[in-house]
XYZ file of N, CA, C and O in Angstrom:
732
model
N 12.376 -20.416 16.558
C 11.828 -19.455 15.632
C 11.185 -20.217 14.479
O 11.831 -21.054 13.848
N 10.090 -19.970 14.240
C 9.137 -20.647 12.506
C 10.319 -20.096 11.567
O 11.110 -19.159 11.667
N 10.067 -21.178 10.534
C 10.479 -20.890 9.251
C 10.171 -19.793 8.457
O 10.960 -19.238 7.692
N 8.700 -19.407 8.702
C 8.167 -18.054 8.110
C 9.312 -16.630 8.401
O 9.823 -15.844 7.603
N 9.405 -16.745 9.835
C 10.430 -15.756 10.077
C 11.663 -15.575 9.319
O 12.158 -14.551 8.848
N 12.152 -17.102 9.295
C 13.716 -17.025 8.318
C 13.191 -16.836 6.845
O 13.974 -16.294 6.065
N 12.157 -17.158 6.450
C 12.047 -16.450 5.230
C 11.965 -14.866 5.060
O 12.502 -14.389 4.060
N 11.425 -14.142 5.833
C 10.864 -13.189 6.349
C 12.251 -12.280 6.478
O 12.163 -11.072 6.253
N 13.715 -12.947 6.893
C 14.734 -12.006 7.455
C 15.141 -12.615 6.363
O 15.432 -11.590 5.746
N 15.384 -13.433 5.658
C 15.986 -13.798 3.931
C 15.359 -12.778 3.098
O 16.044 -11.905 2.566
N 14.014 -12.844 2.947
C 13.553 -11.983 2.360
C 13.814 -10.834 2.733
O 13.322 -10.115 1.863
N 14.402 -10.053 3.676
C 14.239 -8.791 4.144
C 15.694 -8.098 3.735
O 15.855 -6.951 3.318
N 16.952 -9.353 4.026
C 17.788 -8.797 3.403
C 18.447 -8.622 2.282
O 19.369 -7.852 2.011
N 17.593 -9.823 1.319
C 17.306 -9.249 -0.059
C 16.862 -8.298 -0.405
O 17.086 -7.976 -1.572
N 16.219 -7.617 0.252
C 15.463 -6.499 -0.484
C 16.075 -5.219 0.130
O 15.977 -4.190 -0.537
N 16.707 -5.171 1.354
C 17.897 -4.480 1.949
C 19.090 -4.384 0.844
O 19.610 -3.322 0.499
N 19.414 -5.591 0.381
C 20.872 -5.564 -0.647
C 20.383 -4.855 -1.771
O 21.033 -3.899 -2.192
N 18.971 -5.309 -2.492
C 18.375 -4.565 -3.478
C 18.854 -2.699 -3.521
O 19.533 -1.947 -4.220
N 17.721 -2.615 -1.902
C 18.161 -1.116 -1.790
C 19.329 -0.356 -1.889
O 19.502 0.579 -2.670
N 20.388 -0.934 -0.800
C 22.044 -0.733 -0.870
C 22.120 -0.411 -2.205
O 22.832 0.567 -2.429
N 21.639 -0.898 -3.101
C 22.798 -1.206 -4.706
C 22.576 0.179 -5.589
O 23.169 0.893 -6.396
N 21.052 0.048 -4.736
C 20.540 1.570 -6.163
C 21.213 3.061 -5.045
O 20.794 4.189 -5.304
N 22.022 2.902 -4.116
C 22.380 3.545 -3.532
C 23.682 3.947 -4.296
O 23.919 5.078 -4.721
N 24.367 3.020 -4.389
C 25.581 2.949 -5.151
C 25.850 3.322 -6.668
O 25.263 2.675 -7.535
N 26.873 4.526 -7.083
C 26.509 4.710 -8.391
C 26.708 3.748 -8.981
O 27.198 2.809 -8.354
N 26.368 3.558 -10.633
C 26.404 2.493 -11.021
C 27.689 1.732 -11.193
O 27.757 0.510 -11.328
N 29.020 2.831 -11.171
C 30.127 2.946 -12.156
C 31.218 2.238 -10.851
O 32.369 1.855 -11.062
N 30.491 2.198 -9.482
C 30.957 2.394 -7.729
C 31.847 0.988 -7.845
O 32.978 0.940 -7.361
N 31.176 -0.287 -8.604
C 31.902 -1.530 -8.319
C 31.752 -1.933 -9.777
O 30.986 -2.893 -9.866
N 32.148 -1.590 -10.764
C 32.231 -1.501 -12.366
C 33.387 -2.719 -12.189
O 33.170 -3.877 -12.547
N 34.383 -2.362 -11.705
C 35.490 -3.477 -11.119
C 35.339 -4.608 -10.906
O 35.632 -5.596 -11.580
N 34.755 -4.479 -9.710
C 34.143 -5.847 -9.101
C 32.948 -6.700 -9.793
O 32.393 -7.699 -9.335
N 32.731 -6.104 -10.894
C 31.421 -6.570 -11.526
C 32.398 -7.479 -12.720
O 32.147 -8.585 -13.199
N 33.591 -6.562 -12.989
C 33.942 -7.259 -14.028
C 33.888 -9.191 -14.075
O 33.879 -9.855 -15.112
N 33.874 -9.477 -13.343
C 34.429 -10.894 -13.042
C 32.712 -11.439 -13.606
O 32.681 -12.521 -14.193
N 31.824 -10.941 -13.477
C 30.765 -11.335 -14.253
C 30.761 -11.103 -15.704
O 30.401 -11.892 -16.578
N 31.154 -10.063 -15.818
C 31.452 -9.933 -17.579
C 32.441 -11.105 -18.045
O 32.526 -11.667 -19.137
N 33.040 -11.256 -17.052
C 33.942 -12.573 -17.891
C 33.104 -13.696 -17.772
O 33.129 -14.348 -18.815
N 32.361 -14.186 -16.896
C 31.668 -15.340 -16.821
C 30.519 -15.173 -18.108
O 30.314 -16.058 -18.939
N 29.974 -14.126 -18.085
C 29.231 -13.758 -19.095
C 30.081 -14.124 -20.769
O 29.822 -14.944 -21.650
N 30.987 -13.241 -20.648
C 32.037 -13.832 -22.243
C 31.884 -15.456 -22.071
O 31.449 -16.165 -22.978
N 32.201 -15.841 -21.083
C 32.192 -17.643 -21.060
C 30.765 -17.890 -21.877
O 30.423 -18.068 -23.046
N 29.878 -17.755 -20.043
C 28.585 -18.352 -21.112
C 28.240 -17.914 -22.110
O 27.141 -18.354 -22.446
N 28.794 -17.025 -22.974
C 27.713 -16.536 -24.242
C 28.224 -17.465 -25.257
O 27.612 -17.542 -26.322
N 29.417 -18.281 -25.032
C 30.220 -19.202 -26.275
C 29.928 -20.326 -25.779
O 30.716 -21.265 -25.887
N 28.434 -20.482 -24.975
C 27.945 -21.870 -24.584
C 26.701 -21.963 -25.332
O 25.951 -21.001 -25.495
N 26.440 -23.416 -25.896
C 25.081 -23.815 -26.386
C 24.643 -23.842 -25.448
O 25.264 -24.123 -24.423
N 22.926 -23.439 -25.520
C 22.000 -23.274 -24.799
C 21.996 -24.436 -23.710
O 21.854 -24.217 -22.507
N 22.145 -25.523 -24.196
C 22.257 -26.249 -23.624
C 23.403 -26.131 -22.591
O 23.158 -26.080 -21.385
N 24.597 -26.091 -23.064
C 26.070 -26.071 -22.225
C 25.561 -25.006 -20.565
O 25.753 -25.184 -19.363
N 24.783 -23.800 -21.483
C 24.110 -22.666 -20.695
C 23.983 -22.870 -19.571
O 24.553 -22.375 -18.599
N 22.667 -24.156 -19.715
C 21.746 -24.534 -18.783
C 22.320 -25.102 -17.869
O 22.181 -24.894 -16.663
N 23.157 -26.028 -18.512
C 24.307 -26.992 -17.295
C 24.959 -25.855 -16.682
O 25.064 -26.027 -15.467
N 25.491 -24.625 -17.134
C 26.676 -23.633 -16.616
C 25.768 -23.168 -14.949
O 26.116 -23.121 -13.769
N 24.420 -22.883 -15.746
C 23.548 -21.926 -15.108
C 23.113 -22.981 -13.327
O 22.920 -22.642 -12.159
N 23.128 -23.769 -13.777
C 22.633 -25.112 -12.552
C 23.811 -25.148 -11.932
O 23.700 -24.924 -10.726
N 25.135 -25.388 -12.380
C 26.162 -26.085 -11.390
C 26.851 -24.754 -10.695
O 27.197 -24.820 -9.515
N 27.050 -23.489 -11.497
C 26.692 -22.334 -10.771
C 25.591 -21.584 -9.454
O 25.921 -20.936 -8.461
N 24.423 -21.927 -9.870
C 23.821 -22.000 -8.547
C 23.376 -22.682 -7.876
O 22.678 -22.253 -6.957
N 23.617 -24.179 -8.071
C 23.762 -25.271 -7.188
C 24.842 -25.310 -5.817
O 24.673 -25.849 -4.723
N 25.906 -24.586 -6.294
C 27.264 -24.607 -5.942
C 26.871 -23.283 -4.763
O 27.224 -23.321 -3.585
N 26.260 -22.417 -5.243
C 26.178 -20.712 -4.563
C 24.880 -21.498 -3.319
O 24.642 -20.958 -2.239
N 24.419 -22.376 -3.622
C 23.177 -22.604 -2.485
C 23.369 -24.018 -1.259
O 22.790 -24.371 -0.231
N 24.743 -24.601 -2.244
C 25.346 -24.919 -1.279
C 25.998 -25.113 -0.332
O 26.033 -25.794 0.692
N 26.954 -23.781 -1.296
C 28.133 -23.576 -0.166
C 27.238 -22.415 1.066
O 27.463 -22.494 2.274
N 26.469 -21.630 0.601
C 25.351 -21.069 1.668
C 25.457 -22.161 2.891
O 26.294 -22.281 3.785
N 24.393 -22.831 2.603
C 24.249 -24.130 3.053
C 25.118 -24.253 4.107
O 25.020 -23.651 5.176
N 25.882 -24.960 3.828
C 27.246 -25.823 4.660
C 28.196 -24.948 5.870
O 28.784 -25.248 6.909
N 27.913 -23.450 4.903
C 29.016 -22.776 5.742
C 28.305 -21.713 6.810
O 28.871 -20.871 7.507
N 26.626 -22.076 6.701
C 26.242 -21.000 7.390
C 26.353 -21.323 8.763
O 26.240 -20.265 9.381
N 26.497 -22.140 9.435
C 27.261 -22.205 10.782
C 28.571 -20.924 11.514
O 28.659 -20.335 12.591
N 29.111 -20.945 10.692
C 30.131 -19.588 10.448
C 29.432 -18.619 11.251
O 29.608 -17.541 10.684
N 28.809 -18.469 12.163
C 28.104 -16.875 12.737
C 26.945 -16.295 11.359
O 26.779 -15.118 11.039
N 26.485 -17.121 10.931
C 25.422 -16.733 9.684
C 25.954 -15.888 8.352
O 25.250 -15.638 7.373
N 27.031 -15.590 8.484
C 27.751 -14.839 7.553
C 27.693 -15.112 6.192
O 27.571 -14.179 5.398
N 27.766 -16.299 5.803
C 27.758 -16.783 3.650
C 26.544 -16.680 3.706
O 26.310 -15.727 2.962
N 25.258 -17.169 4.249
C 24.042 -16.419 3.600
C 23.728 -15.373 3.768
O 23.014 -14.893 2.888
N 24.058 -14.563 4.863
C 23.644 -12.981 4.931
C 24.323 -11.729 4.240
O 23.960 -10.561 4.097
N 25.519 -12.479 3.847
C 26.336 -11.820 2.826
C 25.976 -11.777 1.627
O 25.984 -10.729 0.982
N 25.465 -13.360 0.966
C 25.027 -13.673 0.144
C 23.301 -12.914 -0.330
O 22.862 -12.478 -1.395
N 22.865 -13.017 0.695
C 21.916 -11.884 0.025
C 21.910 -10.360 -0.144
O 21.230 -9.705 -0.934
N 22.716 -9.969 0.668
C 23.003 -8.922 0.838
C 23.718 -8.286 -0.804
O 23.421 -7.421 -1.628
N 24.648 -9.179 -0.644
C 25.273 -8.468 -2.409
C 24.644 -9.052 -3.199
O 24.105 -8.217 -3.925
N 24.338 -10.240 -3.551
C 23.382 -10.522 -4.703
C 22.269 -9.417 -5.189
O 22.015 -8.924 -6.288
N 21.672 -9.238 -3.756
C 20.276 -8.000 -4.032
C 21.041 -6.741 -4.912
O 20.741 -6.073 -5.901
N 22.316 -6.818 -3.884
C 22.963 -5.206 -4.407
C 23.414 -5.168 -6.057
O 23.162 -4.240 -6.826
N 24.064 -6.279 -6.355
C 24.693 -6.905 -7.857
C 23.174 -6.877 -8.873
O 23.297 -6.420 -10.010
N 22.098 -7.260 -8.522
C 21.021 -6.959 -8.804
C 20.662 -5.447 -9.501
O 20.276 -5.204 -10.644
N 20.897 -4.664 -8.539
C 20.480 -3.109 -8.301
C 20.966 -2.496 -9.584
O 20.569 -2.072 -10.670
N 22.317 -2.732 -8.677
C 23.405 -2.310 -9.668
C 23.796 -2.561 -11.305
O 24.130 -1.721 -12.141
N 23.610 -4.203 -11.467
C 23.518 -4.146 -12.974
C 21.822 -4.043 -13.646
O 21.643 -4.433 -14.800
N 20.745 -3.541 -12.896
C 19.927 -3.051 -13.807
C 19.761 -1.438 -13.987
O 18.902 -0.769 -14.562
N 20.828 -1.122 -13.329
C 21.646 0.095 -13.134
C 21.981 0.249 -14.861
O 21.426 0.765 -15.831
N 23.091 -0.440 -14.616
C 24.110 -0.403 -15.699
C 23.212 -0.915 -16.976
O 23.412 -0.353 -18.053
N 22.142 -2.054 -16.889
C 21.331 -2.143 -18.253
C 20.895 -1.162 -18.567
O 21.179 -1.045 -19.759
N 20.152 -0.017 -18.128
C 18.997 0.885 -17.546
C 19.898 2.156 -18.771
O 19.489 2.810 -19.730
N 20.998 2.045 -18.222
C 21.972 3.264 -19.186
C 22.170 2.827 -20.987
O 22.749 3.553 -21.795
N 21.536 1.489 -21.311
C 21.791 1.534 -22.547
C 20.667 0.687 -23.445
O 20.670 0.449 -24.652
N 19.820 0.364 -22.533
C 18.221 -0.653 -22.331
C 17.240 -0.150 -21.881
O 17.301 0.297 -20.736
N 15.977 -0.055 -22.658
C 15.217 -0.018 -21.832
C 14.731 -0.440 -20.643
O 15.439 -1.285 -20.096
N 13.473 -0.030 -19.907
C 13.060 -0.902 -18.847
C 12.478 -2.232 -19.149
O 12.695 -3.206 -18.429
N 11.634 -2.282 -20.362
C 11.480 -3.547 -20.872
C 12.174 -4.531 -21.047
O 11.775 -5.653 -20.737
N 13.724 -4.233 -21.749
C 14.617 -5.122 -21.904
C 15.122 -5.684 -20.710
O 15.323 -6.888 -20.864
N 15.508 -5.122 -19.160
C 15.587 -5.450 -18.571
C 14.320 -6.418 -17.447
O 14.509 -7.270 -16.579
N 13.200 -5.852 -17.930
C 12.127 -6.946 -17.358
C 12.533 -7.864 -18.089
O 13.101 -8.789 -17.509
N 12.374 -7.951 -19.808
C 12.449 -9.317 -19.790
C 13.698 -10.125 -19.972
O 13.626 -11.140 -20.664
N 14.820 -9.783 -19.431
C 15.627 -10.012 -18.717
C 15.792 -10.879 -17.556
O 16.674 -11.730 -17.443
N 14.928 -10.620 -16.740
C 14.827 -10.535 -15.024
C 13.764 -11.837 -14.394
O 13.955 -12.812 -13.667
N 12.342 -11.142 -15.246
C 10.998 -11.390 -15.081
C 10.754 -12.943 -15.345
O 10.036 -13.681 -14.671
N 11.604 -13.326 -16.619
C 10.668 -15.093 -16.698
C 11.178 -15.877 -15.972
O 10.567 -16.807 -15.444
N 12.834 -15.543 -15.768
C 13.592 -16.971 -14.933
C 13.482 -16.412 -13.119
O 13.223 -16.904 -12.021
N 13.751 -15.485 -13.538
C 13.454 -14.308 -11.524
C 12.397 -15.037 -11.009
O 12.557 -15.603 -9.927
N 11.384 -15.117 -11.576
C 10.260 -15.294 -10.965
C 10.084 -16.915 -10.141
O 9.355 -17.275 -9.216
N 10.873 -17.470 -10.772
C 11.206 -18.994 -9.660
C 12.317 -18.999 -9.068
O 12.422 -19.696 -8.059
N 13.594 -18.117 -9.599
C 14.767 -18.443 -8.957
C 14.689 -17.691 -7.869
O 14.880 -18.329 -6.833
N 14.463 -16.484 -7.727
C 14.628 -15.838 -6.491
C 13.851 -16.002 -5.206
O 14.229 -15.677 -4.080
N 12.641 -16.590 -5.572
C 11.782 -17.311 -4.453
C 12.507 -18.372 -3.696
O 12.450 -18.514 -2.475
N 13.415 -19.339 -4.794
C 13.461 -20.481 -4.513
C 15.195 -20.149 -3.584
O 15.667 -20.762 -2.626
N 15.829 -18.829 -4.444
C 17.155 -18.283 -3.389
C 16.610 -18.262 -2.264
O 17.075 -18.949 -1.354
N 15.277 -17.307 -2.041
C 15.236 -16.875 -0.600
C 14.790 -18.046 0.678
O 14.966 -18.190 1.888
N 14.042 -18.811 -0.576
C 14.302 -20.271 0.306
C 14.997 -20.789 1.159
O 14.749 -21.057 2.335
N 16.426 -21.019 0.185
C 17.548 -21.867 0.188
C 18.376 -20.802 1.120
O 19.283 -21.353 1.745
N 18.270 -19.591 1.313
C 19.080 -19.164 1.941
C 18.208 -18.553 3.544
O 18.798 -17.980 4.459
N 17.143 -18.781 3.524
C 16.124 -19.202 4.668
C 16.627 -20.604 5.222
O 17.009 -20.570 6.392
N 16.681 -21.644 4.672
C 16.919 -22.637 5.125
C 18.520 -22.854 5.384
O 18.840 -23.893 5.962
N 19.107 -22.330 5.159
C 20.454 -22.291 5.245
C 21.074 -21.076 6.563
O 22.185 -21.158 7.087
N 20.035 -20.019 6.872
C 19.917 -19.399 8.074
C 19.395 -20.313 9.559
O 19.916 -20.077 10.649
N 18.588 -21.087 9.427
C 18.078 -21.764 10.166
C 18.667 -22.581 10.114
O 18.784 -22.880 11.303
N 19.100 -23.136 9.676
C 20.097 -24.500 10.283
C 21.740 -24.045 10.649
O 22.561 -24.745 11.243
N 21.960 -22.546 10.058
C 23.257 -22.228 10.775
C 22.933 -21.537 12.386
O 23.836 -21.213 13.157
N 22.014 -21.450 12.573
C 21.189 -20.896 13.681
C 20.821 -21.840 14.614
O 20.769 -21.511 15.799
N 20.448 -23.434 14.121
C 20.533 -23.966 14.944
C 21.711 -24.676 15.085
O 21.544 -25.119 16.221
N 22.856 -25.119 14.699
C 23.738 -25.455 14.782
C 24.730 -24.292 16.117
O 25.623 -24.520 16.933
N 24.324 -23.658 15.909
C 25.044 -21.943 16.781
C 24.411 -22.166 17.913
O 25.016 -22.011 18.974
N 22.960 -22.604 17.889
C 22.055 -22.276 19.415
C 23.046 -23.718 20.031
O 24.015 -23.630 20.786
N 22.574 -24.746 19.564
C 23.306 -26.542 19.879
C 24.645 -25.909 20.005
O 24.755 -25.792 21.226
N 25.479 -25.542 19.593
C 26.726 -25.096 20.157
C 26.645 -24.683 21.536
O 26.749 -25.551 22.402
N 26.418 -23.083 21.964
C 26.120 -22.511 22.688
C 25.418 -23.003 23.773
O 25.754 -22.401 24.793
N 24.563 -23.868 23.975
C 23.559 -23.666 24.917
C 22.922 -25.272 24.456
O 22.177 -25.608 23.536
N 23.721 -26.200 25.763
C 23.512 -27.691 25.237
C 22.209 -28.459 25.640
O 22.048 -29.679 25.662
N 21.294 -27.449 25.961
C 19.653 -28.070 26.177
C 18.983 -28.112 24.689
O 17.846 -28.564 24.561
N 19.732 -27.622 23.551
C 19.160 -27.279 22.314
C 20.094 -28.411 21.346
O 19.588 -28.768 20.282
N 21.370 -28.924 21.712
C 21.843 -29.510 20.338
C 20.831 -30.914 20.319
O 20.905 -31.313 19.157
N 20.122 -31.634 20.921
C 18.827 -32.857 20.605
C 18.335 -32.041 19.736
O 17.231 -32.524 19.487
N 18.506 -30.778 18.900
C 17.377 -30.316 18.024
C 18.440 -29.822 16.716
O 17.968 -29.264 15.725
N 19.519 -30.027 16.815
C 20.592 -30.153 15.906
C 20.226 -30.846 14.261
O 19.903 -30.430 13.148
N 20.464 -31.926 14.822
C 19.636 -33.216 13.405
C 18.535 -33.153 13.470
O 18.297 -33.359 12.280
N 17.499 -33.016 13.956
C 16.087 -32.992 13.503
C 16.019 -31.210 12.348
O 15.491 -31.005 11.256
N 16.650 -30.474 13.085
C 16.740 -28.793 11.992
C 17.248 -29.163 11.152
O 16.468 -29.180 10.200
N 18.394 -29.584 10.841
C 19.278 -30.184 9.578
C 18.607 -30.927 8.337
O 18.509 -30.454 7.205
N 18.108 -32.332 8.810
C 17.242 -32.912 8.074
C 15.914 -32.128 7.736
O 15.337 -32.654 6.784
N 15.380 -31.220 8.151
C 14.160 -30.213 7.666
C 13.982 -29.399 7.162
O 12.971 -29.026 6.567
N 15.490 -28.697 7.378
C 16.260 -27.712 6.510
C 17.000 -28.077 5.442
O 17.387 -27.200 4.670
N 17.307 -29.373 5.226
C 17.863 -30.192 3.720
C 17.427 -30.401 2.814
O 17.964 -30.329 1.708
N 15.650 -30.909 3.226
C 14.637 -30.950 2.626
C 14.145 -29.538 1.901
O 13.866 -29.430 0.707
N 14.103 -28.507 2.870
C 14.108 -27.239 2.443
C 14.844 -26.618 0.989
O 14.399 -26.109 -0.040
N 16.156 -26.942 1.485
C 17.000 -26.363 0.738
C 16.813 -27.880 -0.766
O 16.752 -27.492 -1.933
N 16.768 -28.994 -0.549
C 16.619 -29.420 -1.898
C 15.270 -28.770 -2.422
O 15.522 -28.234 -3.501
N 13.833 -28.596 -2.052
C 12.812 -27.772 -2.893
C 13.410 -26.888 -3.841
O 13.400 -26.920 -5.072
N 14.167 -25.734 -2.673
C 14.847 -25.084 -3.707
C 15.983 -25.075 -4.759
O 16.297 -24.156 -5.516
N 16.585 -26.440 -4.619
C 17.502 -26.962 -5.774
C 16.484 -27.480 -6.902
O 16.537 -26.983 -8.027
N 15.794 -28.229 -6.670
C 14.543 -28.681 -7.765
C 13.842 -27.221 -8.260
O 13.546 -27.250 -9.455
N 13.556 -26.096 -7.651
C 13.193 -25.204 -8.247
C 14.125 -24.113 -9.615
O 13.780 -23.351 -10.517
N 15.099 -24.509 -9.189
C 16.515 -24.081 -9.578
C 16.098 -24.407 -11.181
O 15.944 -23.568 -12.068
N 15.951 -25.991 -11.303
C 15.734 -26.399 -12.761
C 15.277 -26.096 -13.494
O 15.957 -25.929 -14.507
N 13.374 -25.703 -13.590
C 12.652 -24.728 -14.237
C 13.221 -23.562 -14.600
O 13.083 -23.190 -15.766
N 14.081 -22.650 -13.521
C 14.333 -21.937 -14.035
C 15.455 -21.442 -14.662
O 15.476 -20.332 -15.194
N 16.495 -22.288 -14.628
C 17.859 -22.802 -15.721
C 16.991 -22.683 -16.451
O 16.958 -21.526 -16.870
N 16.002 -23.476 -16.968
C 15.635 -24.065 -18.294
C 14.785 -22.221 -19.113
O 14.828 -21.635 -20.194
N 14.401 -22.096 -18.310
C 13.637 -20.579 -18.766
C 14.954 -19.511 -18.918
O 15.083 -18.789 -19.906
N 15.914 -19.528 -17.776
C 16.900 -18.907 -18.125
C 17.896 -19.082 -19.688
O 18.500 -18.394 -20.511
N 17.625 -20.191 -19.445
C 18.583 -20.713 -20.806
C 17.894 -20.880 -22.250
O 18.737 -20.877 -23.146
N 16.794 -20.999 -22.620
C 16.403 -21.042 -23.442
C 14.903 -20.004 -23.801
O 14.530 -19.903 -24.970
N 14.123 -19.267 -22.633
C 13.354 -18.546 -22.687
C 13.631 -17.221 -22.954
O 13.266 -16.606 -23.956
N 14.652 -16.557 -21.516
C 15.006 -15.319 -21.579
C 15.695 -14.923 -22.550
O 15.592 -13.716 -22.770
N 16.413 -15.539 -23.266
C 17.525 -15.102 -24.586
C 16.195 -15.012 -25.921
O 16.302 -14.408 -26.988
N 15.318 -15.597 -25.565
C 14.018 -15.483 -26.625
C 13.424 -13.820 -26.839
O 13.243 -13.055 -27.786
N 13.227 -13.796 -25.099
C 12.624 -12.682 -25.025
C 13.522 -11.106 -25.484
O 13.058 -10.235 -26.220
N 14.937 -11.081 -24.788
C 15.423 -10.248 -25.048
C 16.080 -10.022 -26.375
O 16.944 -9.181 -26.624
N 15.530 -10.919 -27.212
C 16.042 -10.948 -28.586
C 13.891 -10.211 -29.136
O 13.465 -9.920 -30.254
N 13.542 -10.196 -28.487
C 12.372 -10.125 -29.144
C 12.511 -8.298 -28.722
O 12.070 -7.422 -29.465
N 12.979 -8.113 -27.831
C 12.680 -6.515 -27.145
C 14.391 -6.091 -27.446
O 14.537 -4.880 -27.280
N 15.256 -6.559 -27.710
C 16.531 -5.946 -27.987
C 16.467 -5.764 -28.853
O 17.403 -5.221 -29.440
């Protein structure tokens, strides 16, 4: 299968989890959300800087463990987009009830705009190499194509760790600009 495709079903079930979320009232996983409000209390008693480091080794960590474990029957990245999109939905849900729509664009809009390309990447490339690792399991005319997917898909997935950085850096020091300008 091309890479276009695994972007194509990355992308698709991002925007599937998206949908799911606005399905869900907002109040549905208020619970389960909490555990971000606490990470949130964390980072807000971080210098921008501390931020930026929080913000990187946080989704360094979420695109790796993707990564590594998608062998598993594809499950940590398809999960992984799946609720992210929905966690998405849902807390511009919950902004939406006390924020405008603006505040939440610029929210979303300056650091979104590289990170989530560079997720659907990383979790494209992290489908495809748990995919080929599964086919090379299964069906031993395919594992000679084991390490050659791996190494192409590593490469993959570092683009999208290097993309990651820009947008730490916009996350951490841009977006708190903006929503101080529209809050």
């Amino acid at each position: 299968m091309t890479f276009r495709r695994w972007i194509y079903i990355a992308g698709g079930l991002f925007l599937a989890g998206l949908f799911l979320g606005t399905l869900l009232p907002a109040g549905a996983i208020a619970e389960e959300l909490s555990i971000f409000d606490e990470l949130a209390g964390d980072a807000a008693s971080l210098s921008e800087t501390g931020l930026l480091i929080f913000i990187l080794i946080s989704n360094f960590t979420a695109f790796l463990t993707a990564f590594f474990f998608s062998p598993l029957l594809l499950i940590v990245p398809a999960a992984s987009l799946l609720l992210n999109g929905a966690v998405i939905s849902v807390v511009g849900q919950l902004v939406l009830e006390d924020q405008s729509i603006i505040f939440l664009i610029a929210g979303l809009v300056p650091h979104g705009i590289i990170e989530i390309p560079a997720y659907i990447l990383a979790m494209a490339a992290a489908l495809s190499f748990g995919f080929a690792v599964l086919r090379g399991l299964f069906k031993p005319e395919y594992r000679g194509q084991v390490m050659p997917e791996a190494k192409t898909n590593l490469r993959r997935l570092g683009i999208a760790l290097t993309l990651l950085i820009p947008a730490a850096l916009i996350e951490s020091f841009i977006t708190p600009f903006f929503l101080g300008l529209v809050g």
